[in-house]
């Protein structure tokens, strides 16, 4: 109901004043509820969490902009149609503290409003990235009035050089400064209040709090406040989580705690040791507490879903060589305890071992969202999207620097997202259903190790009453020409013997599962698409050479596609 109809009702002559007020209040309630129904939120389905927008679940097929692009609406103008044509439904765009609060307490939301206008013009959504106190550890996106006042907004200090007292100042704001935290939280809350005022229709789906937090180049901050906190007791919430969490605690943290006597009280160095690993747990806790305060301030203004992103590390690096204390896999429990208002911990995955890293962020208390997945041109990126969404129930996926996709990357993302977009209703219905009696969907891609070794032996998975074996080497392509790290896809059960198979570079064989009727064949295999209304539009009926005379389903390596397959059993 709009304001006009409210006014018309109030003018009707036979209503009493009280009745009119009652009606107006009821109408207002409807308006508020309408806004709330449209407001993006997270909802649980089985073992998955889904993003619900306008009352409907949504799969985020996103792309993150390069860091500086969104600071100029003119610069971005030529890219919006390209992003739309690539089948993205969501753009991840930075909003920096320096742009929205150029003078303390004076806000300028023109850059945010420009983003909203441009996204809406393409019928796209946004995820906003709050570049507040920290962006990739550093504090370069803070306003000038913050940068220049190092008394009020002190710098973090790294470990003292030999012979020096007090540590070395970094261009990183201290996580121990209440002034900094409160100023950051005020600006963030102002941003969320602005979104509440101008975005009742839910163009903004989620907000990322800070960007890739973590201390450099030491494992912890030094200086009077940090040193005092380091000498203080480990908070009881964290100790209780360790004591009660059992096997659910990430193994590295549990091992560190146990190696120092599994203490239930004590100072940081006593509980976790005074080496880099112990210092990193300390750092994680204080970053988490800071981020919790900023998140809470934002949610008090407008409770959109919020997440933190993660700069991951390579094996063998020491904290401080990589951003120490960020929400890395071994510190997820510290962050979950210290920052309970943060909905999701979301890894930025640039390393080859995508499935291993992504897998660590799917936990009963954390749903997977991938805000940065390689630069958009990486050949394995689209396959990783299928895997994350199909196997790990990711609620969204987003390659980095998406606007700069060259022709090859643009074609690959367009095709992959085109398939995922049309499959979204089936994917969203199947996500999380494994906890409710049998797996309905599985994702497949070769496992790649950190050093880039591709393990592309076939893998097997039971879905419904059939056991599938999925190979990644295409039988009809010379082996030397195959880049199997870029192969991947998913299988969704849509009926008792019916499956959707989508992706590229997969060869699928099948057998009956669960009883002795193991022989299975293809009743029918049809390639096709779903139209915009979700209706199946069949293409070729595949048989003969296309199924190797009934022996397999083949998704060719050179294109993403969907096949609808009905199986049967025989003796
Ligand atoms: C991760 C950061 O979160 C991004 O903002 C960007 O700096 C990329 N790294 C660059 O690879």
Coordinates of C-alpha atoms and ligand atoms in Angstrom, one line a residue:
X1 CA 0.0 0.0 0.0
X2 CA 1.4 3.4 -0.9
X3 CA 1.2 6.7 0.9
X4 CA -1.5 7.9 -1.5
X5 CA -3.9 5.2 -0.6
X6 CA -3.2 5.8 3.1
X7 CA -4.2 9.5 2.6
X8 CA -7.4 8.5 0.7
X9 CA -8.5 6.2 3.5
X10 CA -8.0 8.9 6.2
X11 CA -10.2 11.2 4.2
X12 CA -13.3 8.9 4.2
X13 CA -16.1 10.8 6.0
X14 CA -17.7 7.9 7.9
X15 CA -14.5 6.8 9.7
X16 CA -14.0 8.0 13.3
X17 CA -10.7 9.6 14.1
X18 CA -9.6 6.6 16.2
X19 CA -10.5 4.2 13.4
X20 CA -8.6 6.2 10.9
X21 CA -5.5 6.2 13.2
X22 CA -5.9 2.5 13.6
X23 CA -6.1 1.9 9.9
X24 CA -3.1 4.2 9.3
X25 CA -1.1 2.2 11.9
X26 CA -2.1 -1.1 10.4
X27 CA -1.0 0.2 7.0
X28 CA 2.3 1.5 8.4
X29 CA 2.9 -2.0 9.9
X30 CA 2.3 -3.5 6.5
X31 CA 4.8 -1.1 5.0
X32 CA 7.4 -2.0 7.7
X33 CA 6.7 -5.7 7.3
X34 CA 6.9 -5.3 3.6
X35 CA 10.3 -3.7 3.9
X36 CA 11.4 -6.5 6.3
X37 CA 10.2 -9.2 4.0
X38 CA 12.3 -7.6 1.2
X39 CA 15.3 -7.2 3.4
X40 CA 18.0 -9.8 2.6
X41 CA 18.5 -12.3 5.3
X42 CA 20.1 -15.7 5.9
X43 CA 17.9 -18.7 6.4
X44 CA 18.7 -22.3 7.2
X45 CA 17.8 -25.3 5.0
X46 CA 19.0 -28.6 6.3
X47 CA 22.8 -28.3 6.7
X48 CA 23.0 -25.2 4.4
X49 CA 22.2 -21.5 4.8
X50 CA 20.6 -19.7 1.9
X51 CA 20.4 -16.0 1.2
X52 CA 16.8 -15.0 1.0
X53 CA 15.9 -11.9 -1.0
X54 CA 12.4 -10.6 -1.6
X55 CA 11.2 -13.7 0.3
X56 CA 12.9 -16.1 -2.2
X57 CA 16.3 -17.9 -1.9
X58 CA 19.0 -16.5 -4.1
X59 CA 22.3 -17.8 -5.4
X60 CA 24.9 -15.0 -5.7
X61 CA 26.6 -15.3 -9.0
X62 CA 28.9 -12.4 -8.4
X63 CA 32.1 -10.7 -9.3
X64 CA 34.2 -8.3 -7.3
X65 CA 35.4 -5.1 -8.8
X66 CA 39.0 -4.0 -8.7
X67 CA 39.7 -1.9 -5.7
X68 CA 39.5 1.6 -7.3
X69 CA 36.9 1.1 -10.0
X70 CA 33.8 1.9 -7.9
X71 CA 35.3 5.2 -6.7
X72 CA 34.3 6.7 -10.1
X73 CA 30.9 6.3 -11.5
X74 CA 32.1 7.6 -14.8
X75 CA 34.8 5.0 -14.9
X76 CA 32.3 2.2 -14.1
X77 CA 29.8 3.3 -16.7
X78 CA 31.1 1.2 -19.5
X79 CA 31.5 -1.9 -17.4
X80 CA 27.9 -2.3 -16.1
X81 CA 26.5 -3.6 -19.4
X82 CA 29.5 -6.0 -19.6
X83 CA 28.9 -7.3 -16.2
X84 CA 25.2 -7.8 -16.9
X85 CA 26.0 -9.6 -20.2
X86 CA 28.3 -12.0 -18.2
X87 CA 25.3 -13.2 -16.4
X88 CA 26.3 -11.8 -13.0
X89 CA 23.4 -11.1 -10.7
X90 CA 25.5 -9.3 -8.1
X91 CA 28.5 -7.0 -8.0
X92 CA 30.8 -6.8 -5.0
X93 CA 32.0 -3.2 -4.7
X94 CA 34.1 -1.3 -2.1
X95 CA 32.7 1.6 -0.1
X96 CA 35.6 3.3 1.6
X97 CA 35.6 5.3 4.8
X98 CA 37.6 8.1 3.1
X99 CA 34.9 8.6 0.5
X100 CA 31.9 8.6 2.8
X101 CA 33.2 10.7 5.7
X102 CA 35.7 13.2 4.2
X103 CA 35.3 15.4 7.3
X104 CA 34.5 13.9 10.7
X105 CA 30.8 13.7 11.2
X106 CA 30.1 15.0 7.7
X107 CA 28.9 12.2 5.4
X108 CA 28.8 12.0 1.6
X109 CA 26.9 9.0 0.3
X110 CA 27.0 10.1 -3.3
X111 CA 29.3 7.2 -4.3
X112 CA 27.0 4.7 -2.6
X113 CA 23.9 6.2 -4.2
X114 CA 25.6 6.1 -7.6
X115 CA 26.4 2.4 -7.1
X116 CA 22.7 1.7 -6.1
X117 CA 21.4 3.6 -9.2
X118 CA 23.8 1.8 -11.6
X119 CA 23.2 -1.6 -10.2
X120 CA 19.4 -1.1 -10.2
X121 CA 19.5 0.1 -13.8
X122 CA 20.9 -3.3 -14.8
X123 CA 18.5 -5.1 -12.4
X124 CA 21.6 -6.3 -10.4
X125 CA 22.3 -6.5 -6.7
X126 CA 25.3 -5.3 -4.7
X127 CA 27.4 -6.6 -1.9
X128 CA 29.3 -3.7 -0.3
X129 CA 32.8 -4.0 1.1
X130 CA 33.5 -1.8 4.0
X131 CA 37.0 -0.6 3.6
X132 CA 37.2 0.9 7.1
X133 CA 40.2 0.8 9.4
X134 CA 41.8 -2.0 7.4
X135 CA 42.1 -3.0 3.8
X136 CA 44.6 -5.9 3.3
X137 CA 46.0 -5.3 6.8
X138 CA 46.9 -1.7 5.9
X139 CA 45.0 1.5 6.8
X140 CA 45.2 3.3 3.5
X141 CA 41.4 3.8 3.0
X142 CA 40.8 5.8 6.2
X143 CA 40.0 9.5 5.8
X144 CA 42.8 12.0 5.9
X145 CA 41.6 13.3 9.3
X146 CA 42.2 9.9 10.7
X147 CA 45.5 9.3 8.8
X148 CA 47.0 12.5 10.0
X149 CA 46.0 12.2 13.7
X150 CA 48.3 9.5 15.0
X151 CA 47.8 10.7 18.6
X152 CA 44.0 10.1 18.5
X153 CA 44.3 7.2 16.1
X154 CA 47.5 5.4 17.0
X155 CA 49.4 3.1 14.6
X156 CA 50.1 -0.5 15.3
X157 CA 53.6 -1.2 16.3
X158 CA 55.5 -4.3 15.1
X159 CA 58.1 -6.1 17.2
X160 CA 60.9 -3.8 18.4
X161 CA 64.1 -3.8 16.4
X162 CA 67.1 -5.0 18.4
X163 CA 68.1 -2.3 20.9
X164 CA 64.9 -0.3 20.3
X165 CA 62.1 0.0 22.8
X166 CA 58.4 0.1 22.0
X167 CA 58.1 -1.3 18.5
X168 CA 58.0 0.1 15.0
X169 CA 55.0 2.1 13.7
X170 CA 53.2 0.6 10.7
X171 CA 50.7 2.2 8.4
X172 CA 48.2 0.1 10.2
X173 CA 45.8 1.4 12.8
X174 CA 46.0 -0.2 16.2
X175 CA 43.3 -2.7 17.0
X176 CA 43.6 -1.7 20.6
X177 CA 42.5 1.9 20.1
X178 CA 39.0 2.6 21.4
X179 CA 38.9 5.9 19.6
X180 CA 39.7 4.3 16.3
X181 CA 37.2 1.5 16.8
X182 CA 34.4 3.9 17.8
X183 CA 35.1 6.3 14.9
X184 CA 35.1 3.3 12.4
X185 CA 31.9 1.9 14.0
X186 CA 30.2 5.3 13.7
X187 CA 31.0 5.6 10.0
X188 CA 29.9 2.0 9.4
X189 CA 26.7 2.5 11.3
X190 CA 26.0 5.7 9.3
X191 CA 26.5 3.7 6.0
X192 CA 24.0 1.1 7.2
X193 CA 21.5 3.8 8.4
X194 CA 21.8 5.3 4.9
X195 CA 21.1 2.0 3.3
X196 CA 18.1 1.5 5.5
X197 CA 16.8 4.9 4.4
X198 CA 17.4 4.5 0.6
X199 CA 17.4 0.8 -0.1
X200 CA 14.2 -0.7 1.3
X201 CA 14.0 -2.8 -1.9
X202 CA 17.2 -4.7 -1.0
X203 CA 19.6 -3.9 -3.7
X204 CA 22.4 -4.4 -1.2
X205 CA 22.4 -8.1 -0.2
X206 CA 25.2 -8.2 2.4
X207 CA 28.0 -6.1 3.7
X208 CA 31.6 -7.2 4.2
X209 CA 33.1 -5.7 7.4
X210 CA 36.7 -4.5 6.8
X211 CA 38.9 -6.2 4.2
X212 CA 41.4 -9.0 4.8
X213 CA 42.2 -8.0 8.4
X214 CA 45.5 -9.2 9.9
X215 CA 48.7 -7.9 11.5
X216 CA 52.0 -7.3 9.5
X217 CA 54.9 -7.8 9.7
X218 CA 54.8 -9.3 13.3
X219 CA 52.6 -12.0 14.7
X220 CA 51.2 -9.5 17.2
X221 CA 51.0 -5.8 17.9
X222 CA 53.5 -4.3 20.3
X223 CA 53.3 -1.1 22.3
X224 CA 51.8 -0.2 25.7
X225 CA 48.2 -1.2 25.2
X226 CA 49.0 -4.4 23.2
X227 CA 51.7 -5.4 25.7
X228 CA 49.3 -5.0 28.6
X229 CA 46.6 -7.0 26.8
X230 CA 49.2 -9.7 26.0
X231 CA 50.1 -10.0 29.7
X232 CA 46.4 -10.1 30.7
X233 CA 44.2 -13.3 31.0
X234 CA 42.8 -15.2 28.1
X235 CA 39.0 -14.4 28.1
X236 CA 36.9 -17.1 29.6
X237 CA 34.6 -17.4 26.5
X238 CA 37.5 -18.6 24.4
X239 CA 38.8 -21.0 27.1
X240 CA 35.3 -22.4 27.5
X241 CA 35.0 -22.9 23.8
X242 CA 38.2 -24.8 23.8
X243 CA 37.3 -26.9 26.8
X244 CA 33.8 -27.7 25.5
X245 CA 34.3 -27.8 21.8
X246 CA 36.1 -31.1 21.6
X247 CA 36.8 -32.4 18.0
X248 CA 34.7 -29.6 16.5
X249 CA 37.6 -27.2 17.3
X250 CA 39.9 -26.7 14.3
X251 CA 42.8 -29.2 14.8
X252 CA 45.7 -26.7 14.8
X253 CA 44.2 -24.6 17.5
X254 CA 43.2 -27.6 19.6
X255 CA 46.7 -29.0 19.2
X256 CA 48.3 -25.7 20.2
X257 CA 46.1 -25.4 23.3
X258 CA 46.8 -29.0 24.3
X259 CA 50.5 -28.7 23.7
X260 CA 50.5 -26.0 26.4
X261 CA 48.6 -28.1 28.9
X262 CA 45.0 -27.5 27.9
X263 CA 44.8 -24.8 30.5
X264 CA 41.4 -23.4 31.5
X265 CA 42.9 -20.1 32.8
X266 CA 46.0 -18.1 32.4
X267 CA 47.8 -15.4 30.4
X268 CA 48.1 -15.7 26.6
X269 CA 51.7 -16.9 26.7
X270 CA 50.8 -19.5 29.3
X271 CA 47.7 -20.9 27.5
X272 CA 49.1 -20.8 23.9
X273 CA 52.8 -20.3 24.3
X274 CA 54.8 -17.1 23.6
X275 CA 55.9 -18.1 20.1
X276 CA 54.4 -16.8 16.8
X277 CA 51.5 -19.3 17.0
X278 CA 50.4 -18.1 20.5
X279 CA 50.8 -14.5 19.5
X280 CA 48.6 -15.1 16.4
X281 CA 45.8 -16.4 18.5
X282 CA 46.0 -13.3 20.7
X283 CA 46.0 -11.1 17.5
X284 CA 43.0 -13.0 16.2
X285 CA 41.0 -12.4 19.4
X286 CA 41.6 -8.7 19.4
X287 CA 40.8 -8.2 15.7
X288 CA 37.7 -10.3 16.2
X289 CA 36.6 -8.1 19.1
X290 CA 37.1 -4.9 17.2
X291 CA 35.2 -6.3 14.2
X292 CA 32.4 -7.4 16.5
X293 CA 32.0 -3.9 17.7
X294 CA 31.9 -2.4 14.2
X295 CA 29.5 -5.2 13.1
X296 CA 27.2 -4.6 16.0
X297 CA 27.0 -0.9 15.4
X298 CA 26.1 -1.6 11.7
X299 CA 23.5 -4.2 12.6
X300 CA 21.9 -1.8 15.2
X301 CA 21.4 0.6 12.3
X302 CA 20.2 -2.0 9.8
X303 CA 20.7 -5.7 10.3
X304 CA 21.8 -6.9 6.8
X305 CA 23.8 -10.1 6.7
X306 CA 27.5 -9.4 7.3
X307 CA 30.7 -11.3 6.7
X308 CA 34.5 -11.0 7.0
X309 CA 36.8 -12.0 4.2
X310 CA 40.1 -13.9 4.7
X311 CA 43.6 -13.5 3.4
X312 CA 44.8 -17.1 3.4
X313 CA 48.4 -18.2 3.8
X314 CA 50.7 -20.7 2.2
X315 CA 52.0 -23.7 4.2
X316 CA 55.3 -22.9 5.9
X317 CA 54.8 -19.1 6.2
X318 CA 54.9 -17.5 9.6
X319 CA 52.2 -15.2 10.9
X320 CA 53.3 -11.7 10.1
X321 CA 54.7 -12.9 6.8
X322 CA 51.0 -13.3 6.0
X323 CA 48.4 -11.2 7.7
X324 CA 48.5 -12.6 11.2
X325 CA 45.3 -13.3 13.2
X326 CA 42.8 -12.9 10.3
X327 CA 40.0 -15.5 10.2
X328 CA 42.3 -18.2 8.7
X329 CA 41.2 -21.8 8.9
X330 CA 43.1 -22.5 12.1
X331 CA 41.6 -19.4 13.8
X332 CA 37.9 -19.8 12.8
X333 CA 36.9 -20.8 16.4
X334 CA 38.7 -17.8 17.8
X335 CA 36.7 -15.5 15.4
X336 CA 33.4 -17.3 15.9
X337 CA 33.8 -16.8 19.7
X338 CA 35.1 -13.2 19.5
X339 CA 32.8 -12.0 16.8
X340 CA 29.5 -13.8 17.1
X341 CA 27.5 -11.1 15.3
X342 CA 29.5 -11.8 12.1
X343 CA 27.3 -14.1 10.0
X344 CA 29.9 -15.6 7.7
X345 CA 33.6 -16.1 7.6
X346 CA 34.4 -16.1 3.9
X347 CA 37.7 -17.1 2.3
X348 CA 39.3 -15.2 -0.6
X349 CA 40.9 -18.1 -2.5
X350 CA 43.8 -17.3 -4.8
X351 CA 45.8 -20.5 -4.2
X352 CA 45.4 -23.6 -6.4
X353 CA 44.1 -25.9 -3.6
X354 CA 40.7 -24.5 -3.9
X355 CA 38.6 -27.4 -2.7
X356 CA 40.7 -28.0 0.4
X357 CA 40.6 -24.4 1.5
X358 CA 36.9 -23.9 0.7
X359 CA 36.0 -27.1 2.5
X360 CA 37.4 -25.7 5.8
X361 CA 34.8 -22.9 5.7
X362 CA 31.8 -25.1 5.4
X363 CA 31.0 -25.9 9.1
X364 CA 27.8 -26.3 11.0
X365 CA 28.3 -22.8 12.3
X366 CA 29.5 -21.3 9.0
X367 CA 28.1 -21.3 5.5
X368 CA 30.4 -20.9 2.6
X369 CA 30.5 -17.7 0.6
X370 CA 33.5 -16.9 -1.7
X371 CA 33.9 -13.2 -2.1
X372 CA 37.1 -13.4 -4.1
X373 CA 38.1 -16.4 -6.2
X374 CA 41.2 -15.8 -8.2
X375 CA 41.4 -13.1 -10.8
X376 CA 38.6 -13.6 -13.2
X377 CA 40.9 -14.9 -15.9
X378 CA 42.1 -18.0 -14.1
X379 CA 41.0 -21.0 -16.2
X380 CA 39.8 -23.0 -13.2
X381 CA 37.5 -20.3 -11.8
X382 CA 34.2 -21.4 -13.4
X383 CA 34.8 -25.0 -12.4
X384 CA 35.5 -23.9 -8.8
X385 CA 32.1 -22.1 -8.8
X386 CA 30.3 -25.3 -9.7
X387 CA 32.2 -27.2 -7.0
X388 CA 31.7 -24.7 -4.3
X389 CA 28.0 -24.4 -5.0
X390 CA 27.3 -28.0 -5.8
X391 CA 29.5 -29.7 -3.2
X392 CA 29.8 -27.2 -0.4
X393 CA 26.5 -25.5 -0.6
X394 CA 28.1 -22.1 -1.2
X395 CA 25.6 -19.3 -1.2
X396 CA 27.6 -17.4 -3.7
X397 CA 30.8 -17.1 -5.6
X398 CA 32.7 -14.1 -7.0
X399 CA 35.9 -13.9 -9.1
X400 CA 38.1 -10.8 -8.5
X401 CA 38.5 -7.9 -10.9
X402 CA 35.6 -9.1 -12.8
X403 CA 35.2 -6.0 -14.9
X404 CA 38.6 -6.6 -16.5
X405 CA 37.7 -10.0 -17.9
X406 CA 39.3 -10.5 -21.3
X407 CA 37.4 -12.2 -24.1
X408 CA 38.3 -15.7 -23.0
X409 CA 37.4 -15.1 -19.4
X410 CA 34.3 -13.2 -20.3
X411 CA 33.1 -16.1 -22.5
X412 CA 33.8 -18.7 -19.8
X413 CA 32.1 -16.8 -17.0
X414 CA 29.1 -15.9 -19.2
X415 CA 28.6 -19.6 -20.1
X416 CA 29.2 -20.9 -16.6
X417 CA 27.0 -18.4 -14.9
X418 CA 24.4 -18.8 -17.6
X419 CA 24.1 -22.4 -16.7
X420 CA 24.2 -21.8 -12.9
X421 CA 21.6 -19.0 -13.2
X422 CA 19.1 -21.3 -14.9
X423 CA 19.9 -24.2 -12.6
X424 CA 19.5 -22.0 -9.5
X425 CA 16.0 -23.1 -8.5
X426 CA 17.1 -26.8 -8.6
X427 CA 20.4 -26.0 -6.8
X428 CA 18.7 -24.0 -4.1
X429 CA 16.1 -26.7 -3.5
X430 CA 18.9 -29.3 -3.1
X431 CA 21.3 -27.4 -1.0
X432 CA 21.7 -28.7 2.6
X433 CA 19.4 -31.7 1.9
X434 CA 22.1 -34.2 2.8
X435 CA 21.1 -34.0 6.4
X436 CA 17.6 -35.0 5.6
X437 CA 18.1 -38.5 4.3
X438 CA 20.5 -38.9 1.5
X439 CA 22.5 -36.6 -0.7
X440 CA 20.6 -34.7 -3.4
X441 CA 23.4 -32.9 -5.0
X442 CA 27.2 -33.2 -5.4
X443 CA 29.9 -31.1 -7.0
X444 CA 32.9 -32.4 -8.8
X445 CA 36.3 -31.1 -9.8
X446 CA 39.8 -32.5 -9.6
X447 CA 41.5 -31.8 -6.3
X448 CA 44.5 -29.5 -6.8
X449 CA 47.3 -29.4 -4.3
X450 CA 48.9 -26.2 -3.1
X451 CA 51.9 -26.8 -5.4
X452 CA 49.5 -27.0 -8.4
X453 CA 49.6 -30.8 -8.8
X454 CA 46.2 -31.9 -10.2
X455 CA 44.8 -35.1 -8.9
X456 CA 42.3 -35.9 -11.6
X457 CA 41.6 -39.6 -10.9
X458 CA 37.8 -40.4 -11.0
X459 CA 35.7 -39.9 -7.9
X460 CA 32.6 -41.7 -6.8
X461 CA 29.5 -40.5 -5.0
X462 CA 26.1 -41.9 -4.3
X463 CA 23.2 -39.6 -5.0
X464 CA 19.8 -41.1 -4.5
X465 CA 19.7 -44.7 -5.6
X466 CA 22.6 -44.5 -8.0
X467 CA 26.3 -44.4 -7.5
X468 CA 28.1 -42.1 -9.9
X469 CA 31.8 -42.3 -10.9
X470 CA 32.9 -39.0 -12.4
X471 CA 36.1 -38.8 -14.5
X472 CA 37.8 -35.6 -15.5
X473 CA 39.8 -36.8 -18.5
X474 CA 37.9 -36.5 -21.7
X475 CA 38.1 -39.8 -23.7
X476 CA 37.8 -38.0 -27.1
X477 CA 40.5 -35.3 -26.5
X478 CA 44.3 -35.9 -26.7
X479 CA 45.6 -36.1 -23.1
X480 CA 48.3 -33.5 -23.7
X481 CA 45.6 -30.9 -24.7
X482 CA 43.6 -31.4 -21.5
X483 CA 43.7 -28.9 -18.6
X484 CA 41.6 -30.9 -16.2
X485 CA 41.9 -28.3 -13.4
X486 CA 39.4 -26.3 -15.4
X487 CA 36.9 -29.2 -15.6
X488 CA 34.1 -29.4 -13.1
X489 CA 30.4 -29.6 -12.6
X490 CA 27.6 -30.9 -10.5
X491 CA 24.8 -33.5 -10.4
X492 CA 21.4 -32.9 -8.9
X493 CA 18.8 -35.5 -8.3
X494 CA 15.4 -34.2 -9.4
X495 CA 13.3 -37.4 -9.4
X496 CA 13.6 -41.0 -8.3
X497 CA 15.8 -41.9 -11.3
X498 CA 16.2 -38.5 -12.8
X499 CA 19.2 -36.2 -12.6
X500 CA 20.5 -32.9 -14.0
X501 CA 24.2 -33.0 -14.9
X502 CA 25.9 -29.7 -15.6
X503 CA 29.4 -28.5 -16.1
X504 CA 32.3 -29.2 -18.5
X505 CA 34.9 -31.9 -19.0
X506 CA 33.1 -34.6 -17.0
X507 CA 32.5 -38.2 -18.0
X508 CA 30.0 -39.9 -15.8
X509 CA 29.3 -43.6 -15.4
X510 CA 26.7 -45.1 -13.0
X511 CA 25.6 -48.2 -11.1
X512 CA 22.7 -49.0 -8.9
X513 CA 23.4 -48.3 -5.2
X514 CA 21.9 -49.7 -2.0
X515 CA 20.9 -53.2 -3.2
X516 CA 22.1 -56.0 -5.5
X517 CA 20.5 -54.5 -8.7
X518 CA 23.8 -52.9 -9.7
X519 CA 23.5 -52.8 -13.4
X520 CA 22.3 -49.4 -14.6
X521 CA 21.8 -47.8 -18.0
X522 CA 20.6 -44.6 -19.6
X523 CA 16.9 -44.5 -20.2
X524 CA 17.2 -41.1 -21.8
X525 CA 19.8 -38.3 -22.0
X526 CA 18.7 -34.9 -23.3
X527 CA 20.7 -31.7 -23.6
X528 CA 18.8 -28.5 -23.0
X529 CA 18.3 -25.4 -21.1
X530 CA 15.9 -23.9 -18.6
X531 CA 14.1 -20.8 -19.9
X532 CA 13.7 -17.7 -17.8
X533 CA 10.4 -19.1 -16.4
X534 CA 12.2 -22.2 -15.2
X535 CA 10.7 -24.5 -17.9
X536 CA 12.9 -27.2 -19.4
X537 CA 13.6 -26.6 -23.1
X538 CA 14.9 -29.8 -24.6
X539 CA 17.6 -29.8 -27.3
X540 CA 19.2 -32.9 -28.9
X541 CA 18.3 -36.3 -27.6
X542 CA 21.7 -37.8 -27.0
X543 CA 22.5 -41.4 -27.8
X544 CA 24.9 -43.3 -29.9
X545 CA 28.3 -41.7 -30.1
X546 CA 27.3 -38.9 -27.7
X547 CA 26.8 -41.4 -24.9
X548 CA 29.4 -43.9 -26.2
X549 CA 26.4 -46.2 -27.0
X550 CA 24.9 -45.9 -23.5
X551 CA 28.2 -46.3 -21.6
X552 CA 28.5 -42.8 -20.1
X553 CA 27.3 -39.2 -20.0
X554 CA 29.8 -36.8 -21.4
X555 CA 29.9 -33.1 -20.7
X556 CA 32.4 -31.9 -23.2
X557 CA 35.5 -29.9 -22.0
X558 CA 35.0 -26.9 -24.3
X559 CA 31.6 -25.7 -23.1
X560 CA 29.4 -25.6 -20.0
X561 CA 26.1 -27.3 -20.5
X562 CA 23.2 -29.1 -18.9
X563 CA 22.0 -32.7 -19.6
X564 CA 18.8 -34.1 -18.2
X565 CA 19.4 -37.8 -17.6
X566 CA 17.0 -40.6 -16.7
X567 CA 18.6 -43.9 -15.6
X568 CA 17.2 -47.4 -15.2
X569 CA 18.4 -50.7 -13.8
X570 CA 18.5 -54.1 -15.4
X571 CA 19.6 -57.6 -14.7
Ligands
LIG1 C1 42.7 -9.5 -1.9 C2 42.0 -8.2 -1.5 O1 40.9 -8.5 -0.7 C3 41.6 -7.5 -2.7 O2 41.0 -6.2 -2.3 C4 42.7 -7.3 -3.7 O3 43.7 -6.5 -3.1 C5 43.3 -8.6 -4.1 N1 43.7 -9.3 -2.9 C6 44.4 -8.5 -5.1 O4 44.8 -9.7 -5.5

